Every structure is written in structure tokens, then in C-alpha cells.
Amino acid sequence: MTENERYNIEVDVEPAYLDDESEPEQDRFVFSYTVTIRNTGDVPARVISRHWIITDANGDEREVRGEGVVGEQPHLEPGKGFRYTSGAMLETPVGSMHGTYELLADDGVTFTAEIPPFTLAGPRTLH
């Protein structure tokens, strides 16, 4: 068994534009994103920290680091997942996010899970 099979996390993200909280005339575009973190490996692991890179349409980049996710450090058994919703604010109607989670497996191994890039887009901004 390879290490990739033992320590494997899949991350899916569903972004949404929050029209009620956005103020386009003030360059305030608010998005939510729902993340599902799924342990597809063979070893239980805990999400220790997150690192996000948020980029707007002007190319301005912001990094966010912190412990766990939404105030928790979920413990993921093999085959199980954790789902949460959070948010981001941009000064442009389009942007993107990507990043990583750091996890600590029950056997003491620390590893990283990639958060694949996804697009944040307000209404009628992408064709």
C-alpha cells in the first residue's frame, strides 16, 4: 500500500454568490462556499489547520491561515467526511480561491490535502 492510499483526503467546494450581503456599488462582493472534506485514505486523521489563497480579478492576493475549520478540528475516520460553510468578500465580482489543509493522522504522520482552485463569480459575470 502506498503512502498516498494511506493518507488521502478529497476536498469538494461549492461556491455561491450572496446577493443580499453584496453591495456592488461599494465594490463589495460576498460569497459563501460549502466545503466537503472526505477521508478516502486508510488512516483516521484530524484537520489541524487551513491555508487559503484568495485572488480577486485585479490580481490582488490575500492569504488566510488558521487552526482547523469554522472553529473545529474535525476528526475524519476512513470513509467519513465533514461539511461546513464559510465565506469570503472580494472587491471585484470575480475571483478565485485555493489552498491546503494540514492533517494529523492517528499514527502521528502529518500530511497536506490540496483544496483545488475554484471560481467565485457574481451573477452575469461569466459566460
PDB file of C-alpha atoms in Angstrom:
ATOM      1  CA  MET A   1       0.000   0.000   0.000  1.00  0.00           C
ATOM      2  CA  THR A   2       1.401   3.388  -0.966  1.00  0.00           C
ATOM      3  CA  GLU A   3       1.508   6.356   1.348  1.00  0.00           C
ATOM      4  CA  ASN A   4      -0.918   8.172  -0.974  1.00  0.00           C
ATOM      5  CA  GLU A   5      -3.514   5.473  -0.355  1.00  0.00           C
ATOM      6  CA  ARG A   6      -2.986   5.529   3.411  1.00  0.00           C
ATOM      7  CA  TYR A   7      -3.221   9.328   3.713  1.00  0.00           C
ATOM      8  CA  ASN A   8      -5.728  10.651   1.215  1.00  0.00           C
ATOM      9  CA  ILE A   9      -8.254  13.425   1.593  1.00  0.00           C
ATOM     10  CA  GLU A  10     -10.666  14.597  -1.110  1.00  0.00           C
ATOM     11  CA  VAL A  11     -11.950  18.162  -0.997  1.00  0.00           C
ATOM     12  CA  ASP A  12     -15.016  19.419  -2.886  1.00  0.00           C
ATOM     13  CA  VAL A  13     -16.151  23.056  -2.834  1.00  0.00           C
ATOM     14  CA  GLU A  14     -19.487  24.584  -3.861  1.00  0.00           C
ATOM     15  CA  PRO A  15     -19.307  28.398  -4.071  1.00  0.00           C
ATOM     16  CA  ALA A  16     -22.320  30.735  -4.139  1.00  0.00           C
ATOM     17  CA  TYR A  17     -22.779  34.488  -4.593  1.00  0.00           C
ATOM     18  CA  LEU A  18     -24.638  36.189  -1.727  1.00  0.00           C
ATOM     19  CA  ASP A  19     -26.683  38.902  -3.416  1.00  0.00           C
ATOM     20  CA  ASP A  20     -28.334  40.061  -0.158  1.00  0.00           C
ATOM     21  CA  GLU A  21     -24.970  40.748   1.501  1.00  0.00           C
ATOM     22  CA  SER A  22     -23.178  42.212  -1.509  1.00  0.00           C
ATOM     23  CA  GLU A  23     -23.023  45.897  -2.415  1.00  0.00           C
ATOM     24  CA  PRO A  24     -21.627  46.093  -5.971  1.00  0.00           C
ATOM     25  CA  GLU A  25     -21.766  49.903  -5.983  1.00  0.00           C
ATOM     26  CA  GLN A  26     -19.388  49.793  -2.975  1.00  0.00           C
ATOM     27  CA  ASP A  27     -17.111  47.147  -4.583  1.00  0.00           C
ATOM     28  CA  ARG A  28     -18.292  44.600  -2.015  1.00  0.00           C
ATOM     29  CA  PHE A  29     -18.981  41.128  -3.423  1.00  0.00           C
ATOM     30  CA  VAL A  30     -19.776  38.471  -0.827  1.00  0.00           C
ATOM     31  CA  PHE A  31     -19.588  34.736  -1.446  1.00  0.00           C
ATOM     32  CA  SER A  32     -20.223  31.620   0.574  1.00  0.00           C
ATOM     33  CA  TYR A  33     -18.539  28.319  -0.069  1.00  0.00           C
ATOM     34  CA  THR A  34     -19.523  24.917   1.226  1.00  0.00           C
ATOM     35  CA  VAL A  35     -16.623  22.519   1.643  1.00  0.00           C
ATOM     36  CA  THR A  36     -16.794  18.745   1.963  1.00  0.00           C
ATOM     37  CA  ILE A  37     -13.621  17.126   3.298  1.00  0.00           C
ATOM     38  CA  ARG A  38     -13.679  13.336   2.845  1.00  0.00           C
ATOM     39  CA  ASN A  39     -11.118  10.846   4.184  1.00  0.00           C
ATOM     40  CA  THR A  40     -10.575   8.399   1.316  1.00  0.00           C
ATOM     41  CA  GLY A  41      -7.423   7.009   2.914  1.00  0.00           C
ATOM     42  CA  ASP A  42      -6.968   4.186   5.376  1.00  0.00           C
ATOM     43  CA  VAL A  43      -5.881   6.120   8.478  1.00  0.00           C
ATOM     44  CA  PRO A  44      -8.103   8.349  10.644  1.00  0.00           C
ATOM     45  CA  ALA A  45      -6.909  11.961  10.676  1.00  0.00           C
ATOM     46  CA  ARG A  46      -7.708  15.322  12.262  1.00  0.00           C
ATOM     47  CA  VAL A  47      -7.822  18.619  10.355  1.00  0.00           C
ATOM     48  CA  ILE A  48      -5.257  20.756  12.190  1.00  0.00           C
ATOM     49  CA  SER A  49      -5.108  23.932  10.093  1.00  0.00           C
ATOM     50  CA  ARG A  50      -6.096  25.649   6.874  1.00  0.00           C
ATOM     51  CA  HIS A  51      -4.313  27.905   4.396  1.00  0.00           C
ATOM     52  CA  TRP A  52      -6.356  29.760   1.779  1.00  0.00           C
ATOM     53  CA  ILE A  53      -5.161  31.954  -1.070  1.00  0.00           C
ATOM     54  CA  ILE A  54      -7.904  34.312  -2.274  1.00  0.00           C
ATOM     55  CA  THR A  55      -7.361  36.249  -5.510  1.00  0.00           C
ATOM     56  CA  ASP A  56      -9.645  38.904  -6.966  1.00  0.00           C
ATOM     57  CA  ALA A  57      -9.989  39.970 -10.609  1.00  0.00           C
ATOM     58  CA  ASN A  58      -7.399  42.728 -10.084  1.00  0.00           C
ATOM     59  CA  GLY A  59      -4.824  40.096  -9.177  1.00  0.00           C
ATOM     60  CA  ASP A  60      -4.774  41.178  -5.526  1.00  0.00           C
ATOM     61  CA  GLU A  61      -3.998  38.149  -3.385  1.00  0.00           C
ATOM     62  CA  ARG A  62      -4.880  37.582   0.269  1.00  0.00           C
ATOM     63  CA  GLU A  63      -3.755  34.671   2.410  1.00  0.00           C
ATOM     64  CA  VAL A  64      -5.755  33.290   5.313  1.00  0.00           C
ATOM     65  CA  ARG A  65      -4.237  30.851   7.793  1.00  0.00           C
ATOM     66  CA  GLY A  66      -5.772  29.429  10.911  1.00  0.00           C
ATOM     67  CA  GLU A  67      -6.415  26.474  13.129  1.00  0.00           C
ATOM     68  CA  GLY A  68      -8.974  23.941  11.987  1.00  0.00           C
ATOM     69  CA  VAL A  69     -12.092  24.951  10.064  1.00  0.00           C
ATOM     70  CA  VAL A  70     -15.013  27.042  11.368  1.00  0.00           C
ATOM     71  CA  GLY A  71     -13.664  26.772  14.910  1.00  0.00           C
ATOM     72  CA  GLU A  72     -13.367  22.988  14.809  1.00  0.00           C
ATOM     73  CA  GLN A  73     -10.660  20.417  14.183  1.00  0.00           C
ATOM     74  CA  PRO A  74     -12.788  17.589  12.802  1.00  0.00           C
ATOM     75  CA  HIS A  75     -11.567  14.004  13.180  1.00  0.00           C
ATOM     76  CA  LEU A  76     -12.197  12.042   9.989  1.00  0.00           C
ATOM     77  CA  GLU A  77     -12.459   8.273  10.098  1.00  0.00           C
ATOM     78  CA  PRO A  78     -11.728   6.460   6.801  1.00  0.00           C
ATOM     79  CA  GLY A  79     -14.746   6.769   4.513  1.00  0.00           C
ATOM     80  CA  LYS A  80     -16.221   9.641   6.547  1.00  0.00           C
ATOM     81  CA  GLY A  81     -16.393  13.348   5.858  1.00  0.00           C
ATOM     82  CA  PHE A  82     -17.027  16.770   7.310  1.00  0.00           C
ATOM     83  CA  ARG A  83     -19.034  19.524   5.638  1.00  0.00           C
ATOM     84  CA  TYR A  84     -19.021  23.207   6.529  1.00  0.00           C
ATOM     85  CA  THR A  85     -19.895  26.583   5.060  1.00  0.00           C
ATOM     86  CA  SER A  86     -17.806  29.735   5.284  1.00  0.00           C
ATOM     87  CA  GLY A  87     -17.476  32.947   3.337  1.00  0.00           C
ATOM     88  CA  ALA A  88     -15.224  35.417   1.560  1.00  0.00           C
ATOM     89  CA  MET A  89     -15.548  39.023   0.446  1.00  0.00           C
ATOM     90  CA  LEU A  90     -13.953  40.458  -2.696  1.00  0.00           C
ATOM     91  CA  GLU A  91     -13.703  43.941  -4.175  1.00  0.00           C
ATOM     92  CA  THR A  92     -14.388  42.520  -7.653  1.00  0.00           C
ATOM     93  CA  PRO A  93     -17.319  40.417  -8.949  1.00  0.00           C
ATOM     94  CA  VAL A  94     -14.983  37.567  -9.938  1.00  0.00           C
ATOM     95  CA  GLY A  95     -12.147  35.860  -8.115  1.00  0.00           C
ATOM     96  CA  SER A  96     -10.742  32.513  -7.145  1.00  0.00           C
ATOM     97  CA  MET A  97      -9.672  30.539  -4.100  1.00  0.00           C
ATOM     98  CA  HIS A  98      -7.448  27.542  -3.447  1.00  0.00           C
ATOM     99  CA  GLY A  99      -5.328  26.256  -0.624  1.00  0.00           C
ATOM    100  CA  THR A 100      -4.417  23.381   1.658  1.00  0.00           C
ATOM    101  CA  TYR A 101      -5.429  21.652   4.854  1.00  0.00           C
ATOM    102  CA  GLU A 102      -2.842  20.231   7.213  1.00  0.00           C
ATOM    103  CA  LEU A 103      -3.905  16.987   8.842  1.00  0.00           C
ATOM    104  CA  LEU A 104      -2.507  14.837  11.619  1.00  0.00           C
ATOM    105  CA  ALA A 105      -3.143  11.124  11.177  1.00  0.00           C
ATOM    106  CA  ASP A 106      -3.818   8.955  14.232  1.00  0.00           C
ATOM    107  CA  ASP A 107      -0.470   7.212  13.647  1.00  0.00           C
ATOM    108  CA  GLY A 108       1.385  10.525  14.091  1.00  0.00           C
ATOM    109  CA  VAL A 109       2.019  11.342  10.421  1.00  0.00           C
ATOM    110  CA  THR A 110       1.324  14.938   9.353  1.00  0.00           C
ATOM    111  CA  PHE A 111       0.210  15.414   5.749  1.00  0.00           C
ATOM    112  CA  THR A 112      -1.345  18.007   3.457  1.00  0.00           C
ATOM    113  CA  ALA A 113      -4.568  17.908   1.450  1.00  0.00           C
ATOM    114  CA  GLU A 114      -4.932  20.208  -1.547  1.00  0.00           C
ATOM    115  CA  ILE A 115      -8.005  22.408  -1.894  1.00  0.00           C
ATOM    116  CA  PRO A 116      -8.450  22.618  -5.668  1.00  0.00           C
ATOM    117  CA  PRO A 117      -8.915  26.061  -7.227  1.00  0.00           C
ATOM    118  CA  PHE A 118     -12.483  27.247  -7.668  1.00  0.00           C
ATOM    119  CA  THR A 119     -14.063  30.391  -9.072  1.00  0.00           C
ATOM    120  CA  LEU A 120     -16.111  32.947  -7.191  1.00  0.00           C
ATOM    121  CA  ALA A 121     -18.409  34.778  -9.610  1.00  0.00           C
ATOM    122  CA  GLY A 122     -21.293  37.167  -9.210  1.00  0.00           C
ATOM    123  CA  PRO A 123     -24.361  36.983 -11.433  1.00  0.00           C
ATOM    124  CA  ARG A 124     -23.902  37.643 -15.141  1.00  0.00           C
ATOM    125  CA  THR A 125     -20.098  37.883 -14.812  1.00  0.00           C
ATOM    126  CA  LEU A 126     -19.055  34.684 -16.601  1.00  0.00           C
ATOM    127  CA  HIS A 127     -20.351  33.389 -19.916  1.00  0.00           C
TER     128      HIS A 127
END
